Tab-separated table of C-alpha atoms in Angstrom:
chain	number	residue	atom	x	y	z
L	30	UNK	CA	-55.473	-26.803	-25.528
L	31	UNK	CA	-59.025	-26.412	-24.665
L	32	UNK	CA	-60.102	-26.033	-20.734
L	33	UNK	CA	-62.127	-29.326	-21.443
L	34	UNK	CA	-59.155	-31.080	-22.274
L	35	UNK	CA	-57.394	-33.319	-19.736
L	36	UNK	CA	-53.504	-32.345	-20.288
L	37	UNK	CA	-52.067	-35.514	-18.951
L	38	UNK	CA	-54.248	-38.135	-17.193
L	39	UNK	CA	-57.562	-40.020	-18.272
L	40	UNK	CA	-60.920	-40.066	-16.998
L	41	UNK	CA	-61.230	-41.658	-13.606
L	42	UNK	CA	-63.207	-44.731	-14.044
L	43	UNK	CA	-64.834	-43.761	-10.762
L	44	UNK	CA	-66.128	-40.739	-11.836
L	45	UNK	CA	-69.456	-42.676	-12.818
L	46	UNK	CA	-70.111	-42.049	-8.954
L	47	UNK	CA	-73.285	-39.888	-8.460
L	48	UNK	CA	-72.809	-37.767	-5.714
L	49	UNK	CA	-75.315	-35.145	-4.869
L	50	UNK	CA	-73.907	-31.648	-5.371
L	51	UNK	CA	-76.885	-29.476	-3.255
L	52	UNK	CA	-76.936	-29.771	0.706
L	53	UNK	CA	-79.556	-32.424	1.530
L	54	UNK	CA	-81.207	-32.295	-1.855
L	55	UNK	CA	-82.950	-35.606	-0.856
L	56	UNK	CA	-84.018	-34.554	2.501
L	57	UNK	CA	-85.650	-31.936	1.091
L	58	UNK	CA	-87.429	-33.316	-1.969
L	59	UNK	CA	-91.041	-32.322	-2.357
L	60	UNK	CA	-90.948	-29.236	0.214
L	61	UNK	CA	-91.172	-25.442	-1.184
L	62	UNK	CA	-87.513	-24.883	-1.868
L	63	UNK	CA	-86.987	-28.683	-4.471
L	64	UNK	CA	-88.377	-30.332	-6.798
L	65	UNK	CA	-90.007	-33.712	-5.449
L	66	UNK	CA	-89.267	-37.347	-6.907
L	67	UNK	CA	-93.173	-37.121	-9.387
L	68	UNK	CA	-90.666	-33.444	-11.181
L	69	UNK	CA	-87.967	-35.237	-11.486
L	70	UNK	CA	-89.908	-38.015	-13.258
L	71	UNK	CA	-92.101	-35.990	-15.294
L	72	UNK	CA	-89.121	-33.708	-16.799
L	73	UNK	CA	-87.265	-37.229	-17.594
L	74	UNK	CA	-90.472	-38.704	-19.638
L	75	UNK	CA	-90.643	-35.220	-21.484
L	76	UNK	CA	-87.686	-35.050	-22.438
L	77	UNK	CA	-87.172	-38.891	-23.259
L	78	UNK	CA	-90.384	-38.808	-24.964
L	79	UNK	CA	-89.526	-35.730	-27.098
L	80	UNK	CA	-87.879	-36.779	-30.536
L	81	UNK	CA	-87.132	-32.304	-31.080
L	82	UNK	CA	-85.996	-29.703	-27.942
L	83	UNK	CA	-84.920	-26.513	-27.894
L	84	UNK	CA	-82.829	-25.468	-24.804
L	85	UNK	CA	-82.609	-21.646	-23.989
L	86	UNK	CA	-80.310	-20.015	-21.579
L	87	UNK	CA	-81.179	-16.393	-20.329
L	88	UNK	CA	-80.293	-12.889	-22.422
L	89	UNK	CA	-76.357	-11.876	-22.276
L	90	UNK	CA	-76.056	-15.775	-20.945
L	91	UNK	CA	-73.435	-15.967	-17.910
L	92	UNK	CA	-71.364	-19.379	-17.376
L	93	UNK	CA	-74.010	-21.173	-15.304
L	94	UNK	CA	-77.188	-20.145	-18.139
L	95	UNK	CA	-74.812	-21.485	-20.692
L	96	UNK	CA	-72.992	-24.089	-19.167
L	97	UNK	CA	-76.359	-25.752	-17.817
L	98	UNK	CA	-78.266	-25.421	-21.471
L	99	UNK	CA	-75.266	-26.756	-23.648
L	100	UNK	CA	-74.339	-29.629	-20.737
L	101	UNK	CA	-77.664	-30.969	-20.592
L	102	UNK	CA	-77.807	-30.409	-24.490
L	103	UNK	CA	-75.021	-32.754	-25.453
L	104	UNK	CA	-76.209	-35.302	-23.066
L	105	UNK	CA	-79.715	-35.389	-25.415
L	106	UNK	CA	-77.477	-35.916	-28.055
L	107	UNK	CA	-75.745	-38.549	-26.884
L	108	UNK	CA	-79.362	-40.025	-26.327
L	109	UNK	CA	-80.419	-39.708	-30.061
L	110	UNK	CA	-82.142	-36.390	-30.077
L	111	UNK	CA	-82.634	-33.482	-32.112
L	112	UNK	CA	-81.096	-30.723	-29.941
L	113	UNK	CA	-80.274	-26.557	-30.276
L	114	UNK	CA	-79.590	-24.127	-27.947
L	115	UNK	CA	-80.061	-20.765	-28.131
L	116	UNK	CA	-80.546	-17.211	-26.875
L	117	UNK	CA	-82.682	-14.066	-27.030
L	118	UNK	CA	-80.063	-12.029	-28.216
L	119	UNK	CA	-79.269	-10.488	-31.626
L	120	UNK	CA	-76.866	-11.104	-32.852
L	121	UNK	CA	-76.584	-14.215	-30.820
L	122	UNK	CA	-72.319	-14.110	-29.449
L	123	UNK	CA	-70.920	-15.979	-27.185
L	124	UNK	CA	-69.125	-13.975	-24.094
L	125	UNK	CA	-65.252	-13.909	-24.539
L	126	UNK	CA	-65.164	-15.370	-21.237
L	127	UNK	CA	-67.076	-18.577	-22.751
L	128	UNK	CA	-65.954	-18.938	-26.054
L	129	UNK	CA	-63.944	-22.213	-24.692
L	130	UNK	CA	-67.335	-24.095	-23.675
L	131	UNK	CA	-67.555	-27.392	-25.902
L	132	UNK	CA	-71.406	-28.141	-26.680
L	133	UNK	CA	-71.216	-24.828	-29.451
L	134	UNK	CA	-72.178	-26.451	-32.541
L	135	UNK	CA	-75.743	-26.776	-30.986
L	136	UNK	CA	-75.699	-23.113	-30.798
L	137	UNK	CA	-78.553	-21.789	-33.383
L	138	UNK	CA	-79.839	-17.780	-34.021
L	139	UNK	CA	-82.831	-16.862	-32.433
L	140	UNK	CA	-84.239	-16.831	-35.616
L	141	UNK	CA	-83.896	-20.623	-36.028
L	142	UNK	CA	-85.778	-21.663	-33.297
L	143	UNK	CA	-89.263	-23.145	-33.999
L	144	UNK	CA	-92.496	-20.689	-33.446
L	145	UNK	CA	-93.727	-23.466	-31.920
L	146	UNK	CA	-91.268	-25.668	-30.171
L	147	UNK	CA	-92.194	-29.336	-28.895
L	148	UNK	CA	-90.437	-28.882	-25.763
L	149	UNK	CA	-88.388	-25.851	-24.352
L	150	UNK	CA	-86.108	-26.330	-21.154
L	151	UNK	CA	-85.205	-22.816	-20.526
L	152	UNK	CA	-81.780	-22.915	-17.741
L	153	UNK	CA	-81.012	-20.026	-15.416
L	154	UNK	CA	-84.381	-17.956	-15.929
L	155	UNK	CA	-85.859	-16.243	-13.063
L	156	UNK	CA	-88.753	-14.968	-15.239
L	157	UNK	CA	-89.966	-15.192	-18.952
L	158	UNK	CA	-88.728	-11.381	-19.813
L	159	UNK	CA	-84.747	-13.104	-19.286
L	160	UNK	CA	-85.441	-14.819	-22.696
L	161	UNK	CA	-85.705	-11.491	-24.542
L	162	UNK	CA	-86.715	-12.738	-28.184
L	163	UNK	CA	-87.007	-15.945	-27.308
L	164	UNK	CA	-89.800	-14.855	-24.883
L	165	UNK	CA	-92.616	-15.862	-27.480
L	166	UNK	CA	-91.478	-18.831	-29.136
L	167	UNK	CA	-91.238	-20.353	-25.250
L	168	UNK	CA	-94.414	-19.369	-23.881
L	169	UNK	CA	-95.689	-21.004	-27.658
L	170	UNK	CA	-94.113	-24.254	-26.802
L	171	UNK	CA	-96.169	-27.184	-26.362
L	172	UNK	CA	-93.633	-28.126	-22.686
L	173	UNK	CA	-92.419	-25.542	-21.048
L	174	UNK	CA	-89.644	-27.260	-18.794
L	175	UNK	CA	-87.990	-24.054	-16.249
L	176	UNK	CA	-84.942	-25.538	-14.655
L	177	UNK	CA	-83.427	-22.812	-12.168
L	178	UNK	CA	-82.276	-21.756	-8.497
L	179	UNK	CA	-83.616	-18.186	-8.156
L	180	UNK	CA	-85.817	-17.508	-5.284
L	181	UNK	CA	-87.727	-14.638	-7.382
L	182	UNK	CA	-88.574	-17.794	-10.343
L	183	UNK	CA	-92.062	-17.001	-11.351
L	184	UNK	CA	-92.602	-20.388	-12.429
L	185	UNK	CA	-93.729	-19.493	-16.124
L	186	UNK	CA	-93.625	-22.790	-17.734
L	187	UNK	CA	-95.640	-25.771	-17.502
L	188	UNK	CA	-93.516	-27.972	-15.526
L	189	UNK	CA	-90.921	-26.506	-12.984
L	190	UNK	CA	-87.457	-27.952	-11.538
L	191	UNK	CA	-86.435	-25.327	-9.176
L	192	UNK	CA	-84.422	-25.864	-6.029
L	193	UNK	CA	-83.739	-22.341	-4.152
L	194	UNK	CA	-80.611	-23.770	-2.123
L	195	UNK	CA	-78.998	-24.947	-4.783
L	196	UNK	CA	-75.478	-22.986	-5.299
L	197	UNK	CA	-75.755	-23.062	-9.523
L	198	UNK	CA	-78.439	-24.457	-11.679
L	199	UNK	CA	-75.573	-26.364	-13.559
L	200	UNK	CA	-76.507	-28.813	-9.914
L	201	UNK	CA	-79.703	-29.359	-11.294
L	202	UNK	CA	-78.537	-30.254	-14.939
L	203	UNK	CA	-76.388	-32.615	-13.971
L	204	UNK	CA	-79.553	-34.108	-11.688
L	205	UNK	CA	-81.438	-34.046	-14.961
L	206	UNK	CA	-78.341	-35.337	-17.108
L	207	UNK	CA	-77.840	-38.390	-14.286
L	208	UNK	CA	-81.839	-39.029	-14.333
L	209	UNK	CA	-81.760	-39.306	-18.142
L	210	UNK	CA	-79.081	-41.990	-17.895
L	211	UNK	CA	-76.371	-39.868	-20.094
L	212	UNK	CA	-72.316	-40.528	-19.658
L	213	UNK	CA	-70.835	-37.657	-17.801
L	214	UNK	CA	-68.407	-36.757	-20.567
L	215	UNK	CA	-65.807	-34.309	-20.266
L	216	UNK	CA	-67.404	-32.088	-22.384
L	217	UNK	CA	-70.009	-31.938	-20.305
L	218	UNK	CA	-68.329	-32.254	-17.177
L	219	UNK	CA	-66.440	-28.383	-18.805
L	220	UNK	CA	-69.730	-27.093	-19.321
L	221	UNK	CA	-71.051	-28.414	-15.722
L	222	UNK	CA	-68.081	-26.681	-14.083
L	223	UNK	CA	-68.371	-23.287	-15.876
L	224	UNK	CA	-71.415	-23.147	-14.649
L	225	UNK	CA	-70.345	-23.702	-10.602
L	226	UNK	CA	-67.722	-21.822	-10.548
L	227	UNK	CA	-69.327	-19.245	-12.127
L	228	UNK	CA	-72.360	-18.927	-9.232
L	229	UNK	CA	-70.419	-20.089	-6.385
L	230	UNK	CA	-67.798	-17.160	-6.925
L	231	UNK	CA	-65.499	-19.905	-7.731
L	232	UNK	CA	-66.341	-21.431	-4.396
L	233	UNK	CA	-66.477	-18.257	-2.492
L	234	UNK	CA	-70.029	-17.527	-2.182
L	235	UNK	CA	-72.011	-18.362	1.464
L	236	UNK	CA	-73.995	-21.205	-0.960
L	237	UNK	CA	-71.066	-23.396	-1.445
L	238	UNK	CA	-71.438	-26.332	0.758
L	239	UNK	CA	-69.497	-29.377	1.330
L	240	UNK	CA	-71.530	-30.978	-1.390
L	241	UNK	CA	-70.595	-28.825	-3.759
L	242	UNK	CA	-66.960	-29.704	-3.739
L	243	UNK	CA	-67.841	-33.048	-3.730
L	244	UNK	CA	-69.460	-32.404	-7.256
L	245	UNK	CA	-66.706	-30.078	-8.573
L	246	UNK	CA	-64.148	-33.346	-7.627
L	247	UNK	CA	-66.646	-35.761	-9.811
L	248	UNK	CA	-66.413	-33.211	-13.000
L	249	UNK	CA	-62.630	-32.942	-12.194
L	250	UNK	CA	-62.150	-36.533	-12.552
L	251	UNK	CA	-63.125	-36.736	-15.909
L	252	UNK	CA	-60.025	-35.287	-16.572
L	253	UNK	CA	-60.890	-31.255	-17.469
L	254	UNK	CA	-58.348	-28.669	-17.029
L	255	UNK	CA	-59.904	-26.260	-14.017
L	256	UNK	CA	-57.345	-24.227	-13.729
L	257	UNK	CA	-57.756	-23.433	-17.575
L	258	UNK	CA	-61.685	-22.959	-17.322
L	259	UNK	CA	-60.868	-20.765	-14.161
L	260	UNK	CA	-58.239	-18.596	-15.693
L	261	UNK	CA	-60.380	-17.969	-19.006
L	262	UNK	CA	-63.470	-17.036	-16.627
L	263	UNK	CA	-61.555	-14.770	-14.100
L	264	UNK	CA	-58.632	-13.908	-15.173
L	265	UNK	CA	-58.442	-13.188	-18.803
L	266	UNK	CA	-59.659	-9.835	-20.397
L	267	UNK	CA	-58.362	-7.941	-23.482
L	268	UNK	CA	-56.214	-4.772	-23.084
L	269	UNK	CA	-59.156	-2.528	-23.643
L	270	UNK	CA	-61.194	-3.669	-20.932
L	271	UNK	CA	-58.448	-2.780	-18.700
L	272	UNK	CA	-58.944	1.130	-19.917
L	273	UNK	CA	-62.757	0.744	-19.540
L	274	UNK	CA	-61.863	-0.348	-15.816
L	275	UNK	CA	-60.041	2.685	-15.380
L	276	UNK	CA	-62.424	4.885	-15.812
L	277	UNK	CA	-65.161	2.624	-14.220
L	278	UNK	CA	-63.426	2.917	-10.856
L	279	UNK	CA	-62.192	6.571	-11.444
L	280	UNK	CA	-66.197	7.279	-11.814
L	281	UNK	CA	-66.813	5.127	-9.010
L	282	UNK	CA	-68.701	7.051	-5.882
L	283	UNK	CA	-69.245	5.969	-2.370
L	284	UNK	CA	-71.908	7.099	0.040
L	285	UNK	CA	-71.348	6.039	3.416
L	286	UNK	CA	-75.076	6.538	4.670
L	287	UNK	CA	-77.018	4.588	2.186
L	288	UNK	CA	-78.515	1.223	3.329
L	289	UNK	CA	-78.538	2.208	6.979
L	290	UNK	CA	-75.117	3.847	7.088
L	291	UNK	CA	-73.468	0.557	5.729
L	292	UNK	CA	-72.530	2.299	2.433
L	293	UNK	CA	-73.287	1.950	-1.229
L	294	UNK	CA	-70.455	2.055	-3.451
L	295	UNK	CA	-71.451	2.870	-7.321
L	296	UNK	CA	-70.418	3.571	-11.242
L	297	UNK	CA	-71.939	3.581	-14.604
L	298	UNK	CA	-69.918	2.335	-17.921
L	299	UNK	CA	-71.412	4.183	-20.427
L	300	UNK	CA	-71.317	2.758	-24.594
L	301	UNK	CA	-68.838	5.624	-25.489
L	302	UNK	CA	-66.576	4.061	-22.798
L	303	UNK	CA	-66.737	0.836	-24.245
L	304	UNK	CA	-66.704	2.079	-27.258
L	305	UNK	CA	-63.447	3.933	-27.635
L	306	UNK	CA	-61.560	1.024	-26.467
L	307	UNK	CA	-63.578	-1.554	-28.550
L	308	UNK	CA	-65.118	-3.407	-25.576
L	309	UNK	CA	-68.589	-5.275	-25.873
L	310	UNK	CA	-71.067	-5.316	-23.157
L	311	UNK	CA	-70.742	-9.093	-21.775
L	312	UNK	CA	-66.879	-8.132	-21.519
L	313	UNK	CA	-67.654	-5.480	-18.604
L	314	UNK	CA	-69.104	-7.725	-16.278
L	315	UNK	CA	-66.217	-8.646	-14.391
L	316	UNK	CA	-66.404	-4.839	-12.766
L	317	UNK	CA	-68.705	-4.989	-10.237
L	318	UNK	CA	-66.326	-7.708	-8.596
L	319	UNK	CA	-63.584	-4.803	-8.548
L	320	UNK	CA	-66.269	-2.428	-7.372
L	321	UNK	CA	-67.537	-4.903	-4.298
L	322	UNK	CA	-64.061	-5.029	-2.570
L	323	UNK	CA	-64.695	-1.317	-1.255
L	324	UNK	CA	-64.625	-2.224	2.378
L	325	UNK	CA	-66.726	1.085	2.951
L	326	UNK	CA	-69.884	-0.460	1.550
L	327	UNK	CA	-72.273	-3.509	2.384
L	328	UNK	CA	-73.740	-2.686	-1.275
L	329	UNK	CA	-72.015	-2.201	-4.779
L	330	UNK	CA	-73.767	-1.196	-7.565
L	331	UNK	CA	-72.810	-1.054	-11.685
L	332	UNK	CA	-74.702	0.712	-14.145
L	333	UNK	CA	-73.784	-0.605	-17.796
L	334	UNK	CA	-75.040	1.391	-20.669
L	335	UNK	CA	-75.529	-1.318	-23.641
L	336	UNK	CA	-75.765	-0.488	-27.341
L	337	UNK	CA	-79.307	0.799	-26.846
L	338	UNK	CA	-79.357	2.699	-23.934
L	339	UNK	CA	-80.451	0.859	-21.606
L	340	UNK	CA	-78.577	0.599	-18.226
L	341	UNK	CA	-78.375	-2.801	-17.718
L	342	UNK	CA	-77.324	-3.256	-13.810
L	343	UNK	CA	-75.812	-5.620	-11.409
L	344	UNK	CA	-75.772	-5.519	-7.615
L	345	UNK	CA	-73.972	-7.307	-4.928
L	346	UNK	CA	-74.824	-7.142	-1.137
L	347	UNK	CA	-72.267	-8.490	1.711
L	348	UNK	CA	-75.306	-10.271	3.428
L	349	UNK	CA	-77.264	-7.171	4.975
L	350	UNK	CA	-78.833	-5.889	2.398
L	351	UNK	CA	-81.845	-8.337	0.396
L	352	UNK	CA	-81.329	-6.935	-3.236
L	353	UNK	CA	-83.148	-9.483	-4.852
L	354	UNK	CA	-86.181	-7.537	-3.458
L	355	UNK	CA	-84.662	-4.321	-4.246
L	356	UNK	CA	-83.865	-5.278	-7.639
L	357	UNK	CA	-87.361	-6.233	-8.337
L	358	UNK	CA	-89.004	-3.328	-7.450
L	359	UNK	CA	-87.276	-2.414	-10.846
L	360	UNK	CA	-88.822	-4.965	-12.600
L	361	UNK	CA	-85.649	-7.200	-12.413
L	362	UNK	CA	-85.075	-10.099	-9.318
L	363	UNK	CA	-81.972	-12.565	-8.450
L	364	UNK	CA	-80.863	-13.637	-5.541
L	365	UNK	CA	-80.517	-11.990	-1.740
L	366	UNK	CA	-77.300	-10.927	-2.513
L	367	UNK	CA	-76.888	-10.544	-6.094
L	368	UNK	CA	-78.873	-9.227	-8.394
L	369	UNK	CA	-79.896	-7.045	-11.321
L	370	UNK	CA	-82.789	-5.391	-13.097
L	371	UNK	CA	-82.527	-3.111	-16.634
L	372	UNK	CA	-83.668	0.833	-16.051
L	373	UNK	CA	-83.888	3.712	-19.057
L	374	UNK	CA	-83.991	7.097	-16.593
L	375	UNK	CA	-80.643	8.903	-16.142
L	376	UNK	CA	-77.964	7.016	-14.308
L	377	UNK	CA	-78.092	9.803	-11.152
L	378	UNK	CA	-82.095	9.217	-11.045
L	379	UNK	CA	-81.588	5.081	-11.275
L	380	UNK	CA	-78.585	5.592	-7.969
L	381	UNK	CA	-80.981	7.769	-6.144
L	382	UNK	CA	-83.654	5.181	-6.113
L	383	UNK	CA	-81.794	1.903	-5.701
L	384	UNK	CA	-80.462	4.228	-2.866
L	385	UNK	CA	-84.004	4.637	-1.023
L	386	UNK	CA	-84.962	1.731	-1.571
L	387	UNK	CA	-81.638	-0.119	0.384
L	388	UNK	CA	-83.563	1.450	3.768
L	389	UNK	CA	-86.304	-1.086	3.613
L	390	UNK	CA	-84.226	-3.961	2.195
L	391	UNK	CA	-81.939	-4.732	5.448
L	392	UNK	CA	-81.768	-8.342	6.964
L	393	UNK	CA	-81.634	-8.398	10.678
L	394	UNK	CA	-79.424	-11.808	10.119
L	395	UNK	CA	-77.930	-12.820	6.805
L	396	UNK	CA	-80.269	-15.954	5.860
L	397	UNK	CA	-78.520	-19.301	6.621
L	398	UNK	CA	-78.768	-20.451	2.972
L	399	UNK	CA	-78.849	-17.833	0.429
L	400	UNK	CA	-77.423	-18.736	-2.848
L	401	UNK	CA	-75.643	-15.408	-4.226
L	402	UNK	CA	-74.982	-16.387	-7.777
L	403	UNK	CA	-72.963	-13.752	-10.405
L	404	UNK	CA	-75.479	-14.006	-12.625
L	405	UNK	CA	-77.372	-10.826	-12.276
């Protein structure tokens, strides 16, 4: 049975109830950290007005990217329009973790996406350079629709929906979803959830607000299995990744004086690690949750060699440390206490400098509403 599927009750009539799942969304509408009630319109006549639309989540997607893009996707379906989805990836595969999310027969190779598009929503972008080879074929879209929650956004497209407090920008697809007058299905209520639990930590993050549970009970009561979407998202992995583990956290070094003497706690997974035990790169990057737990270090960082080269890393601060700066002084950005960036130097080189540059990334006071996601 699919994590979508309800095993033995239907859909809650109530469920049709639209409760808001960011903390005083509407308070806030119009000021620097939400979109205002004129966004919200606009993005609804685009999209309504738009007969073809592509819907792009970010390189290597993670649960919220996807989730959000094939959600909002099947909800323009269910409204009459030509829909795809895609990614900047080649060859375009879906992470093991994911390969449960309903929506996939939207799912198209980068290859098949217009040069020029009539509208693009891109979901879970920070920056145009997280579309990869999609980057083009967005930026040569007629509507340029950027739907995310990331503080670094550089607001590339034409028309922006970004809220900085929200906990997941799966919240703001199911605003847009809502808006466009779509039935919260339980297809889309799967791919809605992914994408929570997926940036709240499954609820554990500092972002998670009272709100947000409120929105997690609406998808539940269209009847999806949670606990199934849960288990395939944290707690399923194939033998090999277990080995790759291993020798992740037998590779794994702490220094105790970095970031102020609060401690950095590091690894690299190189592609010949992966590679003897048959592991792809989106199946590693469950290890920097293993690596975080060190109680010796405010800071963890991974280093994950992909099939190129490239070290492609993630970072996770306890709420001392703002990484999202620190990441972007690598060209890369996320959120104040998770992050990532890609680097091509040495993996020793790459440690030394994230290193330095923890000194001048402390917070006096953890900010009252950062929105760590796992998404970096």
């Amino acid at each position: 049975m699919t994590p979508g599927v309800a095993a033995d009750r239907e859909p809650d009539p109530a469920a049709g109830v639209r409760a808001r799942a960011g903390a005083g969304r509407d308070a806030r509408a119009g000021s620097p950290t939400a979109p205002g009630a004129a966004d919200w319109d606009e993005a609804v006549r685009l999209l309504l007005a738009a007969e073809d639309i592509t819907l792009l989540a970010h390189v290597s997607p993670d649960g919220d990217a996807l989730g959000s893009a094939l959600a909002v996707g099947l909800a323009l379906r269910e409204l009459g329009r030509t829909v795809r989805v895609s990614y900047g990836d080649d060859p375009l595969v879906v992470p093991s973790s994911l390969e449960f999310l309903p929506g996939q027969e939207l799912l198209v190779a980068h290859t098949e996406v217009p040069e020029e598009p009539e509208l693009v929503a891109v979901f879970d972008a920070a920056g145009a350079a997280r579309l990869g080879l999609l980057e083009a074929r967005a930026r040569a879209a007629r509507t340029l629709l950027v739907v995310d929650h990331h503080a670094s956004n550089t607001r590339f497209g034409t028309h922006h929906l970004i809220d900085v407090l929200a906990p997941a920008t799966a919240v703001l697809a199911d605003e847009l979803i809502t808006r466009l007058g779509a039935t919260l299905t339980a297809d889309i209520a799967t791919a809605l959830y992914t994408g929570l639990v997926t940036d709240t930590g499954s609820f554990k993050y500092v972002g998670t607000t009272p709100e947000t549970h409120t929105f997690a009970a609406r998808l539940m009561a269209t009847g999806i299995r949670h606990d199934l979407i849960q288990r395939a998202i944290w707690d399923t992995c194939r033998f090999g990744y277990l080995k790759v583990l291993a020798g992740a956290l037998a590779g794994a070094r702490l220094d105790a004086d970095a970031a102020g003497g609060l401690g950095l706690v590091s690894t690299v997974v190189t592609r010949a690690e992966r590679a003897a035990h048959g592991i792809r790169l989106d199946e590693i990057e469950g290890v920097i949750d293993v690596v975080r737990k060190s109680g010796e270090a405010e800071v963890a960082l991974v280093l994950k060699e992909d099939d190129d080269g490239a070290l492609r890393a993630s970072a996770r601060s306890k709420g001392a440390v703002d990484l999202g700066r620190v990441c972007a002084a690598f060209g890369g950005g996320g959120h104040a206490f998770a992050a990532g960036f890609t680097a091509y130097d040495p993996p020793a080189e790459v440690v030394a400098r994230f290193r330095d540059l923890l000194a001048d990334a402390l917070l006096p006071v953890a900010p009252a509403h950062a929105t760590p996601g796992d998404d970096a």
